[in-house]
CSV table of C-alpha atoms in Angstrom, one decimal:
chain,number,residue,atom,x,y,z
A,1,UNK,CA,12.4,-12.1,-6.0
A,2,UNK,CA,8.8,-10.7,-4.7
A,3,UNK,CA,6.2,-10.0,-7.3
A,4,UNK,CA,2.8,-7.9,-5.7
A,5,UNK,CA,-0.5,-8.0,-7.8
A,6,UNK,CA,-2.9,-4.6,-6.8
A,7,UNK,CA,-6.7,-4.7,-6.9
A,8,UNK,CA,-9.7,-3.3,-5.9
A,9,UNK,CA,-9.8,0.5,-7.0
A,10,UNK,CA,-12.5,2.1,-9.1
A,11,UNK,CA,-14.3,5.4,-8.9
A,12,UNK,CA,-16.5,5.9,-6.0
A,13,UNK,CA,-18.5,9.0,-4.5
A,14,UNK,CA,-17.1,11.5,-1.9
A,15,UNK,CA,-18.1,9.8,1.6
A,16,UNK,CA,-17.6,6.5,0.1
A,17,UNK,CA,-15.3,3.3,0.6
A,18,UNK,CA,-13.4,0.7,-1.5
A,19,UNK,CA,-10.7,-1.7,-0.2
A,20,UNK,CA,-7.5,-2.2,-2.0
A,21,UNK,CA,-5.8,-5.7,-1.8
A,22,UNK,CA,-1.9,-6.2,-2.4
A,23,UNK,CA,-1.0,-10.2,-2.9
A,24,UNK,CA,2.5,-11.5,-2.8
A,25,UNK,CA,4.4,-14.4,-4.1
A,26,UNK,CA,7.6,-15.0,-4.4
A,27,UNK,CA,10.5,-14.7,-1.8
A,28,UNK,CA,8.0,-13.5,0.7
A,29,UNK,CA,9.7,-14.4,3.6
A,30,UNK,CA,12.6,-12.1,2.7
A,31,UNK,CA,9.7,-9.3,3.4
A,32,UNK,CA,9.9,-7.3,6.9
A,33,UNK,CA,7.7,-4.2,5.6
A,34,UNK,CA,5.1,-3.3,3.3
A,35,UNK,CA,2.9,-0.7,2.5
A,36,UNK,CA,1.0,1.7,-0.1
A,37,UNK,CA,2.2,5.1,-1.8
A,38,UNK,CA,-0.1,7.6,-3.7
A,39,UNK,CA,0.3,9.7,-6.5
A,40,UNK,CA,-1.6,12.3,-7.9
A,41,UNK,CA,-1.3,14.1,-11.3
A,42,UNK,CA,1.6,17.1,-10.3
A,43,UNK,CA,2.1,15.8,-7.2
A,44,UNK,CA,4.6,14.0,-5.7
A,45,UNK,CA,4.6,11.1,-4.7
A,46,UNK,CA,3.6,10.3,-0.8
A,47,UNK,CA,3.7,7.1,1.7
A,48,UNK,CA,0.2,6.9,2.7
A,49,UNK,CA,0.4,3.7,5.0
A,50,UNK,CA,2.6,0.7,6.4
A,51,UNK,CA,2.8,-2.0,8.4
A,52,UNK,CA,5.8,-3.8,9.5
A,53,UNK,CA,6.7,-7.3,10.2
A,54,UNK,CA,6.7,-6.2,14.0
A,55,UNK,CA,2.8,-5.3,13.7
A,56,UNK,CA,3.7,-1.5,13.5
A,57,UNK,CA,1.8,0.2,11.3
A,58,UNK,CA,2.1,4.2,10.3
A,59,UNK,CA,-0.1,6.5,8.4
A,60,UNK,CA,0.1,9.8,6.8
A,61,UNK,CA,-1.7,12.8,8.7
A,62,UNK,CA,-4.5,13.1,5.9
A,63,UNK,CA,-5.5,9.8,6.0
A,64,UNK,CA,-5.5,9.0,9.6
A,65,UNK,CA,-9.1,8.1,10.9
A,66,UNK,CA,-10.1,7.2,7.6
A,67,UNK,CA,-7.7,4.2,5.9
A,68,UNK,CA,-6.9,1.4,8.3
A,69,UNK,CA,-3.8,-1.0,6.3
A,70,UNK,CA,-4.2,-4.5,7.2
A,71,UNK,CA,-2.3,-7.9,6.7
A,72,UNK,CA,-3.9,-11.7,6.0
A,73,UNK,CA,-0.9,-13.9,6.3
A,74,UNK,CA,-2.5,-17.1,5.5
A,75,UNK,CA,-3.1,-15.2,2.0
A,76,UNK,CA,0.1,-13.2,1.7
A,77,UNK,CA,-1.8,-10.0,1.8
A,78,UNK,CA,-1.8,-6.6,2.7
A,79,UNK,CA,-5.0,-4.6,2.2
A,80,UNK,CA,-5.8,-1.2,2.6
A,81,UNK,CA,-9.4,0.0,3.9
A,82,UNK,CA,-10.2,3.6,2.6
A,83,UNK,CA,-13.4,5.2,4.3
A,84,UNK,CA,-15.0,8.3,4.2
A,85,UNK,CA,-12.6,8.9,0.9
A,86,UNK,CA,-12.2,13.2,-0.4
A,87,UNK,CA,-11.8,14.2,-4.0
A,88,UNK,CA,-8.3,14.6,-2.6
A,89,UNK,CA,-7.4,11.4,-2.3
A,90,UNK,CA,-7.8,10.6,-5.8
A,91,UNK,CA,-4.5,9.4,-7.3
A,92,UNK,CA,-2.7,6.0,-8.1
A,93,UNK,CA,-2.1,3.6,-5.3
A,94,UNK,CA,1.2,1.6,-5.5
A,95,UNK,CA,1.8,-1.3,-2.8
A,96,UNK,CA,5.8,-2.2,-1.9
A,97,UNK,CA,7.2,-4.7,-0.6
A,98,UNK,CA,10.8,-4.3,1.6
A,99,UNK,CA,12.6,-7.3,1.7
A,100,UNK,CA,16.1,-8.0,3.5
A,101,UNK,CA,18.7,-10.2,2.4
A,102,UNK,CA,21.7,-11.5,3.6
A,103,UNK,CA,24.3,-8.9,4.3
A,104,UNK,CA,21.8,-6.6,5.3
A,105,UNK,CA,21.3,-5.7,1.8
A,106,UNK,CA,17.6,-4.1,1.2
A,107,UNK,CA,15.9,-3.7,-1.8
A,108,UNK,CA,12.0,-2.8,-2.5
A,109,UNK,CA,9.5,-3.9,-4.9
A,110,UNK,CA,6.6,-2.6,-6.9
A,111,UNK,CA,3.3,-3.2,-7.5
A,112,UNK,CA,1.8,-2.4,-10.8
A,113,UNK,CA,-0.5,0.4,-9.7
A,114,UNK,CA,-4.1,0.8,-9.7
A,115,UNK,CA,-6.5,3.6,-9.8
A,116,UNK,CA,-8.3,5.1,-7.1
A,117,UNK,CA,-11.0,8.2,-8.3
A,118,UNK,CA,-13.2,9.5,-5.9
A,119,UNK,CA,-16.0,12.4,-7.5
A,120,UNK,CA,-19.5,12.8,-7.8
């Protein structure tokens, strides 16, 4: 079992920056990916960034430039560093957690969600 505890989001001005933190406990050395999804009210759900285990990380077109996803180790943390943040990206962040187990059986795990607003 992996359990992920979100933080950091709030409601900031266009242009502006907050930095979204993703702590895990757990079975976290069953994890070989994790990451953030977005969703906004009548949209649908989107991958925004992930890194793997390997050090690759990827990022959705509208965010490139502008988010970097990083990972502290020594913490068990994956954060996500949103600059120059659009009205657009105003939804609610999600980290995940993908963790292998024997047999090659996958499974994910959710974070609770938190908040990100971004208008004047």
């Amino acid at each position: 079992q992996v359990q992920l505890v979100e933080s950091g989001g709030g409601l900031v001005q266009p242009g502006g920056s907050l930095k979204l933190s993703c702590e895990a406990s757990g079975n976290i050395f069953s994890i070989y990916a994790m990451g953030w999804y977005r969703q906004a009210p009548g949209k649908q759900r989107e991958l925004v960034a992930n890194t793997t285990s390997e050090g690759l990380t990827n990022y959705v077109d509208s965010v490139k430039g502008r988010f970097t996803i990083s990972r502290d180790n020594a913490k068990n943390t994956v954060y996500l560093q949103m600059n120059s943040l659009e009205p657009e990206d105003t939804a609610v962040y999600s980290c995940y957690a993908a963790a292998l187990y024997s047999d090659n059986y996958e499974y994910q795990y959710w974070g609770q969600g938190t908040q990100v607003t971004v208008s004047t």
